[in-house]
mmCIF file of C-alpha atoms and ligand atoms in Angstrom:
data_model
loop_
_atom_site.group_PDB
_atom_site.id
_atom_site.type_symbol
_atom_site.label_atom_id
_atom_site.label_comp_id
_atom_site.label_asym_id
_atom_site.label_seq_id
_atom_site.Cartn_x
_atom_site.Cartn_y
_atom_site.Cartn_z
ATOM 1 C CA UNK A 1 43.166 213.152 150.065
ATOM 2 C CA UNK A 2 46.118 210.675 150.467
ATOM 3 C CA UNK A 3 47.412 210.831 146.671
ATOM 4 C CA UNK A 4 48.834 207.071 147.524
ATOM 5 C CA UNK A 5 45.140 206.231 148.046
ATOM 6 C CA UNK A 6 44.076 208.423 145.400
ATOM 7 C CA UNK A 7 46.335 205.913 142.412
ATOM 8 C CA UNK A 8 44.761 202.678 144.113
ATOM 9 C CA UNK A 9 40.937 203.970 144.367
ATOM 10 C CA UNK A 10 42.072 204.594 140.447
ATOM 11 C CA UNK A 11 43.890 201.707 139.598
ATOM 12 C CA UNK A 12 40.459 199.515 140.727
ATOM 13 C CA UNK A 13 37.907 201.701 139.510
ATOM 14 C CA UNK A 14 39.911 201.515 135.701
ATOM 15 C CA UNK A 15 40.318 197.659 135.934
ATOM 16 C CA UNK A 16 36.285 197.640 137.181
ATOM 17 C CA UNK A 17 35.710 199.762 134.441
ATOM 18 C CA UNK A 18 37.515 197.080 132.168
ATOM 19 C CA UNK A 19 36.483 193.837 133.119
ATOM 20 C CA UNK A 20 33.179 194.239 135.487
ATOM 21 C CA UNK A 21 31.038 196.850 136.859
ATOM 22 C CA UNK A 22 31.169 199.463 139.933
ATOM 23 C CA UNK A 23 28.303 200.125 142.287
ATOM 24 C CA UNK A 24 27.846 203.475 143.952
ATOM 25 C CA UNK A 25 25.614 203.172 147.503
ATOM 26 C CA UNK A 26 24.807 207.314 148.283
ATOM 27 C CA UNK A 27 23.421 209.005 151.228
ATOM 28 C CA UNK A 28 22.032 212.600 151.753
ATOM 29 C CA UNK A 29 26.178 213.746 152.140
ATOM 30 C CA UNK A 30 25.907 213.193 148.010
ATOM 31 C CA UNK A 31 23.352 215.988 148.044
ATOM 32 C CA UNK A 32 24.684 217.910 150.957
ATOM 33 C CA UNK A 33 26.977 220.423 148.543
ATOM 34 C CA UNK A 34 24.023 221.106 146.769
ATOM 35 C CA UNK A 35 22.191 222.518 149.634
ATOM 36 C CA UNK A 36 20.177 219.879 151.330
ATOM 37 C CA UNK A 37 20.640 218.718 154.317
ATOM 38 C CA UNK A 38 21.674 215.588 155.855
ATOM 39 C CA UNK A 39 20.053 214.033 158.439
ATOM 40 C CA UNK A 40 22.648 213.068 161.283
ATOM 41 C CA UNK A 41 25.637 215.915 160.293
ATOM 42 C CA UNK A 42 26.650 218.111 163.739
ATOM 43 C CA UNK A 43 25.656 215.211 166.333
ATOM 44 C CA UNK A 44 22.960 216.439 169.330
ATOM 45 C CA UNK A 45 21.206 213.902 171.394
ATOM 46 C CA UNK A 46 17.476 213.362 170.263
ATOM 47 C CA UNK A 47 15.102 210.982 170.789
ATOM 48 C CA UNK A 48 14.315 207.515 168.911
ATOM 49 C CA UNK A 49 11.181 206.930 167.551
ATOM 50 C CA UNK A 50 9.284 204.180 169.659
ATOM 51 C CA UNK A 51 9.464 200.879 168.801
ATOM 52 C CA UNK A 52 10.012 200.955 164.998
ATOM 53 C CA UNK A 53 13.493 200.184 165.020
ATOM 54 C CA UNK A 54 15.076 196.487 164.783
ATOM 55 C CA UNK A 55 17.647 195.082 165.039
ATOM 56 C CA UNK A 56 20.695 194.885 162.541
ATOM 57 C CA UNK A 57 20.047 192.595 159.582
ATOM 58 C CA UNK A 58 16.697 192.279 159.818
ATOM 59 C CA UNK A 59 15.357 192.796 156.194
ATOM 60 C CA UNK A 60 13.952 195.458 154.059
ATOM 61 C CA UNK A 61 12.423 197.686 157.527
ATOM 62 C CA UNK A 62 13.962 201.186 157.991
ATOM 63 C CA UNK A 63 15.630 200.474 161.278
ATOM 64 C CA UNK A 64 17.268 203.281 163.898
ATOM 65 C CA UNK A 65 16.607 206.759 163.246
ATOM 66 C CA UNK A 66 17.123 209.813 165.202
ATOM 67 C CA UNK A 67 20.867 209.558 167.367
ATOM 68 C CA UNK A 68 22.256 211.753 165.273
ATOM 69 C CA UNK A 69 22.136 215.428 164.020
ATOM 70 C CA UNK A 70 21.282 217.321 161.044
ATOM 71 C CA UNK A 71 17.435 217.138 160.184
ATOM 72 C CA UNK A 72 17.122 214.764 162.958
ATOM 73 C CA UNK A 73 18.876 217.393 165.473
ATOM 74 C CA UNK A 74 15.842 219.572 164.439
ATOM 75 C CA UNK A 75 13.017 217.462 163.789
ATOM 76 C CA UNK A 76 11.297 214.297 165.856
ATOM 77 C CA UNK A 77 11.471 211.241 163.284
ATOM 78 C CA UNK A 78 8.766 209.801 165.034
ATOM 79 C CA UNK A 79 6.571 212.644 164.354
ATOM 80 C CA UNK A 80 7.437 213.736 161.248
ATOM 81 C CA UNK A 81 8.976 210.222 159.178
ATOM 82 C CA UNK A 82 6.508 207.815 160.434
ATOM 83 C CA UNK A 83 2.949 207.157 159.433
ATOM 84 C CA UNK A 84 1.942 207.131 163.362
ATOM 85 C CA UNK A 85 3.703 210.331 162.796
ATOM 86 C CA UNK A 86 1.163 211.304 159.780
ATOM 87 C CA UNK A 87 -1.979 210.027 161.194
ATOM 88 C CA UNK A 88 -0.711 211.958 164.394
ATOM 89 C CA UNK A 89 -0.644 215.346 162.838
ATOM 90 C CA UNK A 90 -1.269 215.183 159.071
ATOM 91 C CA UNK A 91 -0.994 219.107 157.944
ATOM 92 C CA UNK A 92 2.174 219.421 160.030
ATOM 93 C CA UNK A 93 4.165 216.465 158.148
ATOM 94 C CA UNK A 94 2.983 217.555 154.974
ATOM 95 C CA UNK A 95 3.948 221.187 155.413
ATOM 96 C CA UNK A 96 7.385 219.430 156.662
ATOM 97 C CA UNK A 97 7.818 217.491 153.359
ATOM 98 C CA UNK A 98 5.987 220.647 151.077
ATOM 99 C CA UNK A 99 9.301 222.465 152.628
ATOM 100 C CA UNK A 100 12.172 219.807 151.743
ATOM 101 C CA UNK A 101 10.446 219.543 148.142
ATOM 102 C CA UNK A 102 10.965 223.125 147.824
ATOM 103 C CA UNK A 103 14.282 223.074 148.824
ATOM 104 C CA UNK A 104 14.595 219.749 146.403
ATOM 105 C CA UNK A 105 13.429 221.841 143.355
ATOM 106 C CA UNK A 106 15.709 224.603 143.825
ATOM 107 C CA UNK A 107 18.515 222.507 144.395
ATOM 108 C CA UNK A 108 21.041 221.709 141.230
ATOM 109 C CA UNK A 109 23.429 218.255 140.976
ATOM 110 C CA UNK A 110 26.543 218.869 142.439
ATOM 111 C CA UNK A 111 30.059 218.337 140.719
ATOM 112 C CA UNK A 112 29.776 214.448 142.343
ATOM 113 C CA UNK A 113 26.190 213.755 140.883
ATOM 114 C CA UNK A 114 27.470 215.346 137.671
ATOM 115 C CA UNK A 115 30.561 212.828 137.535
ATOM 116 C CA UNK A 116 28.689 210.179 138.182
ATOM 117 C CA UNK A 117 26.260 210.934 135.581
ATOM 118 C CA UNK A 118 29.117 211.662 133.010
ATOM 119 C CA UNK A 119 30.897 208.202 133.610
ATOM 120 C CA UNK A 120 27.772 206.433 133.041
ATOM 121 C CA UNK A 121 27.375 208.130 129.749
ATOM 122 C CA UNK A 122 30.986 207.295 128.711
ATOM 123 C CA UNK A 123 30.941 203.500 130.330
ATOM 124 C CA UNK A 124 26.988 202.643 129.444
ATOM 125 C CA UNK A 125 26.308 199.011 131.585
ATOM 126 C CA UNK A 126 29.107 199.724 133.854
ATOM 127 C CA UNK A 127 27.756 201.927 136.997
ATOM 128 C CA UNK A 128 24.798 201.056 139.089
ATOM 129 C CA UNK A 129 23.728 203.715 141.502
ATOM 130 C CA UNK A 130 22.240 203.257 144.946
ATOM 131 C CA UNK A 131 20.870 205.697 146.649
ATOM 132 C CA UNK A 132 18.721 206.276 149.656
ATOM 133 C CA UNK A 133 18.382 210.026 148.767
ATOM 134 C CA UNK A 134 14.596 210.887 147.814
ATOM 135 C CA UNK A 135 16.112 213.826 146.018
ATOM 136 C CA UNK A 136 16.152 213.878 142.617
ATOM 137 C CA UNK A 137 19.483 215.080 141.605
ATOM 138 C CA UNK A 138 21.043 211.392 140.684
ATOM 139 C CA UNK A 139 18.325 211.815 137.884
ATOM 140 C CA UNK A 140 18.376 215.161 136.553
ATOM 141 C CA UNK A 141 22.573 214.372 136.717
ATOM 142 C CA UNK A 142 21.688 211.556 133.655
ATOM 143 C CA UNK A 143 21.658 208.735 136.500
ATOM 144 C CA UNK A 144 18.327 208.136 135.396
ATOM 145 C CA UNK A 145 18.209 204.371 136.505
ATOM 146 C CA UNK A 146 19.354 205.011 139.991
ATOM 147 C CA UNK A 147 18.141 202.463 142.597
ATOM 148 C CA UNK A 148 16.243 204.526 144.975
ATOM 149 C CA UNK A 149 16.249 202.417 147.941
ATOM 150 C CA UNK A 150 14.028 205.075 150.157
ATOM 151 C CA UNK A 151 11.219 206.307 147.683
ATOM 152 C CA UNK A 152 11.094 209.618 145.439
ATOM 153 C CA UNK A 153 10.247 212.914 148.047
ATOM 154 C CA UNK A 154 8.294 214.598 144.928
ATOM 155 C CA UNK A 155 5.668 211.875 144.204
ATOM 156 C CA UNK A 156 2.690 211.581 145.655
ATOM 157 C CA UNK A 157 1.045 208.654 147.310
ATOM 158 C CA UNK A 158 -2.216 207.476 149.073
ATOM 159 C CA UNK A 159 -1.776 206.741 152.477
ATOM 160 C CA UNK A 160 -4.095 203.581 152.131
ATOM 161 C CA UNK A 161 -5.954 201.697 149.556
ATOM 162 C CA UNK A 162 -8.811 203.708 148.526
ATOM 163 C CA UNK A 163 -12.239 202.291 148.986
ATOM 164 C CA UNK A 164 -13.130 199.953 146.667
ATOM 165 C CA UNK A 165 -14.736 200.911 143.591
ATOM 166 C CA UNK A 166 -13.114 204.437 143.914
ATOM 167 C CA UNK A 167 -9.766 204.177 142.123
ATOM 168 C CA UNK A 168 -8.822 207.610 142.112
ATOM 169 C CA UNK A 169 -5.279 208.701 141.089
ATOM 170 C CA UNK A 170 -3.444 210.572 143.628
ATOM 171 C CA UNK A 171 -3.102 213.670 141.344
ATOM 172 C CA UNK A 172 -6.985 214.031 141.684
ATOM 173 C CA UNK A 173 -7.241 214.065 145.394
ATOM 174 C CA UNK A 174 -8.847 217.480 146.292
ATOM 175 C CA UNK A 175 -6.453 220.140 147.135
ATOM 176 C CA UNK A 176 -4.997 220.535 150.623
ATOM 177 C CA UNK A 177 -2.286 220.403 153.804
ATOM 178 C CA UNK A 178 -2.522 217.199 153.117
ATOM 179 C CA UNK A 179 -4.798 216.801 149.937
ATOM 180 C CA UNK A 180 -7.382 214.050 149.769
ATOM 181 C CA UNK A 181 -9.885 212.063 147.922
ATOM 182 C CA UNK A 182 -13.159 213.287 147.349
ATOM 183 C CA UNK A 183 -15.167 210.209 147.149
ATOM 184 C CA UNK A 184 -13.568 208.305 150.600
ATOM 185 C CA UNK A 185 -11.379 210.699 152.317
ATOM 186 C CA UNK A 186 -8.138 208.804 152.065
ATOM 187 C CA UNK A 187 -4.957 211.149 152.339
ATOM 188 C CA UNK A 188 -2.251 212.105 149.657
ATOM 189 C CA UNK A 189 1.459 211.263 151.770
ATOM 190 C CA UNK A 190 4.597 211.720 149.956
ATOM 191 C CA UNK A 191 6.667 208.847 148.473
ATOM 192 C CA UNK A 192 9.450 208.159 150.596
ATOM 193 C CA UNK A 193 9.953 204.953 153.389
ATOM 194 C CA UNK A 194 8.996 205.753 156.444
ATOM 195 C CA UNK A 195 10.841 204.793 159.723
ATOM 196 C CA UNK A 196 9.518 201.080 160.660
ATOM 197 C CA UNK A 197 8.046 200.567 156.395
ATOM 198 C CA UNK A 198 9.768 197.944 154.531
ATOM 199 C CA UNK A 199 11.734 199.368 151.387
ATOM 200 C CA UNK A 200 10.418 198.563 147.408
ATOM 201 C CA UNK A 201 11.501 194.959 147.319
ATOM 202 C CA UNK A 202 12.231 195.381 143.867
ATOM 203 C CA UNK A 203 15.259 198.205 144.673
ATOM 204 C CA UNK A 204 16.383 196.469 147.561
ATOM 205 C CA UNK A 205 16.441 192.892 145.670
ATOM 206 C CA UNK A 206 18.696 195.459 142.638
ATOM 207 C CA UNK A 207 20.645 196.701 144.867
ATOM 208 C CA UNK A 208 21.978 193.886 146.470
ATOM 209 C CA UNK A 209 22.167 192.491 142.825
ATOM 210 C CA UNK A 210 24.558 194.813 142.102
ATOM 211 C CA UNK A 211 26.431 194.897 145.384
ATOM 212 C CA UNK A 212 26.866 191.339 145.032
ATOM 213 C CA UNK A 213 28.480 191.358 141.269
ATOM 214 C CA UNK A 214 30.562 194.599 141.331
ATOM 215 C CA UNK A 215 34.014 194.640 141.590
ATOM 216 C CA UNK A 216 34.157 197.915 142.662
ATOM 217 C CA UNK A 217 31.807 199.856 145.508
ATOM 218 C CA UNK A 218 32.117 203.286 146.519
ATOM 219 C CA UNK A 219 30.258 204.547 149.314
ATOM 220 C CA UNK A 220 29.677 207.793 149.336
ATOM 221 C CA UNK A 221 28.087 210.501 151.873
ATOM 222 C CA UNK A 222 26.676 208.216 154.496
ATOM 223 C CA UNK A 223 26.435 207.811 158.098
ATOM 224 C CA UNK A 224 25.841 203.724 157.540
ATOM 225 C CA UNK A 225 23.491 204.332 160.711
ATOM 226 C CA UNK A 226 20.462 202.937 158.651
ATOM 227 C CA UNK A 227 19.981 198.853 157.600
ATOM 228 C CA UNK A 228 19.641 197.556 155.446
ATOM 229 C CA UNK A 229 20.818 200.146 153.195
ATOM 230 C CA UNK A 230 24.523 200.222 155.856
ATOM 231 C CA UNK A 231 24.667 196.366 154.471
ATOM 232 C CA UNK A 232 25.420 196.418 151.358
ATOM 233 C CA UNK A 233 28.890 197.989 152.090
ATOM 234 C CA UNK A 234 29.706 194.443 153.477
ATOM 235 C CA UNK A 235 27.916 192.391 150.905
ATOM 236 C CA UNK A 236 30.153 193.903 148.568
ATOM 237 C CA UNK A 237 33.196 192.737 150.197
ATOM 238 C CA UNK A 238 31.748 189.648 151.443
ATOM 239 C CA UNK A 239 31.022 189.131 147.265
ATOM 240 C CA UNK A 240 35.087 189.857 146.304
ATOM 241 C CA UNK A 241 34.723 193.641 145.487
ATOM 242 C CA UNK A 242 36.929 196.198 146.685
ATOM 243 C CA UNK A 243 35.339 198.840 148.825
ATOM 244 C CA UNK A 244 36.403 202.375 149.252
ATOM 245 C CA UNK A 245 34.487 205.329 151.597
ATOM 246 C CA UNK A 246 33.763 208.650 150.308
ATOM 247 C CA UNK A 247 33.076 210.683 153.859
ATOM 248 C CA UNK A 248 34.633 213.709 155.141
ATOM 249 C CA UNK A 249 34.041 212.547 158.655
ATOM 250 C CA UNK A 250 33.999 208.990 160.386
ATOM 251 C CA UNK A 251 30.639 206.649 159.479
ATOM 252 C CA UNK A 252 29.432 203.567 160.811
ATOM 253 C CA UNK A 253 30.450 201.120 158.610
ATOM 254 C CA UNK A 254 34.094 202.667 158.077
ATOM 255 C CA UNK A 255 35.370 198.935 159.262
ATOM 256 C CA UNK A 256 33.689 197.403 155.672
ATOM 257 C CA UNK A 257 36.070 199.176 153.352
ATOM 258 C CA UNK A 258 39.486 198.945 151.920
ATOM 259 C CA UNK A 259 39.866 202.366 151.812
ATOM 260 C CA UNK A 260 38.380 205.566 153.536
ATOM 261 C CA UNK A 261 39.246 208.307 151.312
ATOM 262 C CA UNK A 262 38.386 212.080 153.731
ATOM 263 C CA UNK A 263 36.635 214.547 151.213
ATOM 264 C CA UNK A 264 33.648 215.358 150.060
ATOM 265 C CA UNK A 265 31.463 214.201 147.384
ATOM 266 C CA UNK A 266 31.614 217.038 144.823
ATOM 267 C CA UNK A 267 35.615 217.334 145.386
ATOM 268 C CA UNK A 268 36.453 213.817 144.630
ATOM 269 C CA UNK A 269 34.392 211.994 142.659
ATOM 270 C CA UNK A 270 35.628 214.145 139.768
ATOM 271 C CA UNK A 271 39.032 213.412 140.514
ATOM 272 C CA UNK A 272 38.464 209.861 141.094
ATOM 273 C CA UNK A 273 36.322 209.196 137.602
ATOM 274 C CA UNK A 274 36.630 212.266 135.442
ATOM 275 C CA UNK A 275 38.931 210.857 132.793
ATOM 276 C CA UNK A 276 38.216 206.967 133.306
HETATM 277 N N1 APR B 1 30.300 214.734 150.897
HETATM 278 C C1 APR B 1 30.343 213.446 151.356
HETATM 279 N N2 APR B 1 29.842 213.073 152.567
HETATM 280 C C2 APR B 1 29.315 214.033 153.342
HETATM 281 C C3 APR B 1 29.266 215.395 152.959
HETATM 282 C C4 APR B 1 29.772 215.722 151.664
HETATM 283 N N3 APR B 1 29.747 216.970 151.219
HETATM 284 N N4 APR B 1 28.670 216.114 153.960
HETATM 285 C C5 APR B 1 28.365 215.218 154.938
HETATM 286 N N5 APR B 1 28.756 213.977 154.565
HETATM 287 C C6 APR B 1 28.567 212.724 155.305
HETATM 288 C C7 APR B 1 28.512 212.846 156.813
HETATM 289 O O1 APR B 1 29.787 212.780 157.393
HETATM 290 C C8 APR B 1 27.639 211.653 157.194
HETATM 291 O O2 APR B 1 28.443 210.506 157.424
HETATM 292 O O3 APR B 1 27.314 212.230 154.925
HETATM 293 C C9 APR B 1 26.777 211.428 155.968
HETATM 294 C C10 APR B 1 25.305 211.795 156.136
HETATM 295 O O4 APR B 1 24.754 210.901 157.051
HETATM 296 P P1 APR B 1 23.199 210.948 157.418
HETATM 297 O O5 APR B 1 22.798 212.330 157.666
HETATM 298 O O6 APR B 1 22.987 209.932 158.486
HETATM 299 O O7 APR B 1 22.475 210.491 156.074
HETATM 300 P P2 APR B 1 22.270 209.016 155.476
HETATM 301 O O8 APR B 1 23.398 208.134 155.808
HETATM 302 O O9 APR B 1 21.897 209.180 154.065
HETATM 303 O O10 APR B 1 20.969 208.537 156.301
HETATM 304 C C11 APR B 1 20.394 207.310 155.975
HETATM 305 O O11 APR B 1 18.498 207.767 157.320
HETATM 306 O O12 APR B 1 17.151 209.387 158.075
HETATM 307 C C12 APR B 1 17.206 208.316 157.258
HETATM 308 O O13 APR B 1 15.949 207.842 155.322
HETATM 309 C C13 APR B 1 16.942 208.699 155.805
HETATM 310 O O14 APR B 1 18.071 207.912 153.817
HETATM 311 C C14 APR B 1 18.261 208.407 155.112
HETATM 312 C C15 APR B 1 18.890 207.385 156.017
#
């Protein structure tokens, strides 16, 4: 990394530190060193998913997947991140999402999440995190009030509103690929957002809350391919903060910061906040 760059990203983040607060917006590069995957990493043509995208800017709906790589360059997000998807073919998504929580629980915070979760212990107030990981490694790194913009992978949720009068918990749906409730049948799905679902209004209405009043944003490990979560790079400048990229490789919204620092997550987020 450009050391020049390296004493400016510094020089912000200690005055931020100082006199205001820094916001941290993550993607699945953030978790990529610890062994899960991105989503859009090596780039191979696949298909969209029909008609749930829209266009840029229009609120809180999980716009464009799938022209990308990684999981994508594997896997149809149509069929396997959408509740068409679900109702489609319900054993296969849930032995899709079984896999990535297995992969989730044997995966360990990185030397980034571990940074970040150290700062926040030595600057309490200062560091809001934003992430649209549905790992849980932000957490178990002591970043336990991270915004999680795209839903926890490891909880469980009913696909609908049970039947009246039933009011079952999702923990006591009846074992299975996926499991469901004994009394009307509805189906367990996993916690995330969905391709074409609107995100928790309440994380999305934070996050911009924070994006707004920082005076520092780092964006780290993501393609800025997915809205509104991409936005919030430019809200933060819009708002007067200074905005800095965290990316080994070239993202989407590159054009919205003041500086791209080229490394990964786990190599420079310790060097950048380690003895702020
Ligand atoms: N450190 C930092 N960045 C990295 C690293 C790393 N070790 N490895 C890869 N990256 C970068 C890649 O260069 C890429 O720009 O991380 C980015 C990952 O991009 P995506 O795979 O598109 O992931 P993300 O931006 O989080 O995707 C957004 O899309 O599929 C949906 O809901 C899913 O939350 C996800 C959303």
């Amino acid at each position: 990394m450009d050391n020049a760059l390296h004493a400016t990203a510094r020089e912000h983040l200690r005055e931020a530190c100082r006199a205001g607060g820094i916001a941290v917006l993550t993607g699945a590069g953030m978790s990529a060193e610890s062994g899960i995957p991105t989503f859009r990493d090596a780039v191979l043509s696949i298909p969209s998913p029909p008609a749930a995208a829209v266009p840029r800017g229009e609120s809180a709906v999980l716009g464009r997947p799938g022209d990308g790589g990684g999981l994508w360059s594997r896997f149809d997000p149509a069929q396997l991140a959408s509740e068409e998807g679900f109702r489609a073919d319900p054993q296969r998504v849930w032995d899709w999402y079984a896999e990535r929580r297995d992969g989730v629980r044997a995966a360990q915070p990185n030397a980034g999440h571990r940074a970040l979760g150290a700062f926040a212990a030595r600057h309490p107030g200062v560091l809001a995190v934003i992430t649209q990981n549905v790992d849980d490694l932000h957490q178990r790194a002591g970043n336990t009030d991270a915004i999680r913009l795209h839903g926890d992978i490891l909880e469980d949720r009913w696909l609908q509103a049970c039947r009246p009068g039933c009011g079952r918990a999702p923990a006591s749906a009846v074992p299975g690929r996926p499991p469901r409730c004994a009394d009307c049948g509805n189906l367990v799905r996993p916690g995330v957002v969905w391709f074409g679902e609107m995100l928790p209004s309440h994380a999305i209405d934070a996050a911009e809350r924070a994006a707004r009043s920082c005076l520092v944003m780092l964006v780290v490990g993501t393609s800025g391919a997915v809205w509104p979560a991409a936005g919030l790079a430019g809200l933060a400048r819009r708002s007067g903060a200074w905005v800095a990229i965290v990316n080994p490789h070239e993202s989407e919204i590159d054009a919205e910061a003041h500086a791209v620092l080229r490394g990964t997550a786990a190599q420079l987020l310790p060097r950048l906040l380690d003895d702020l």
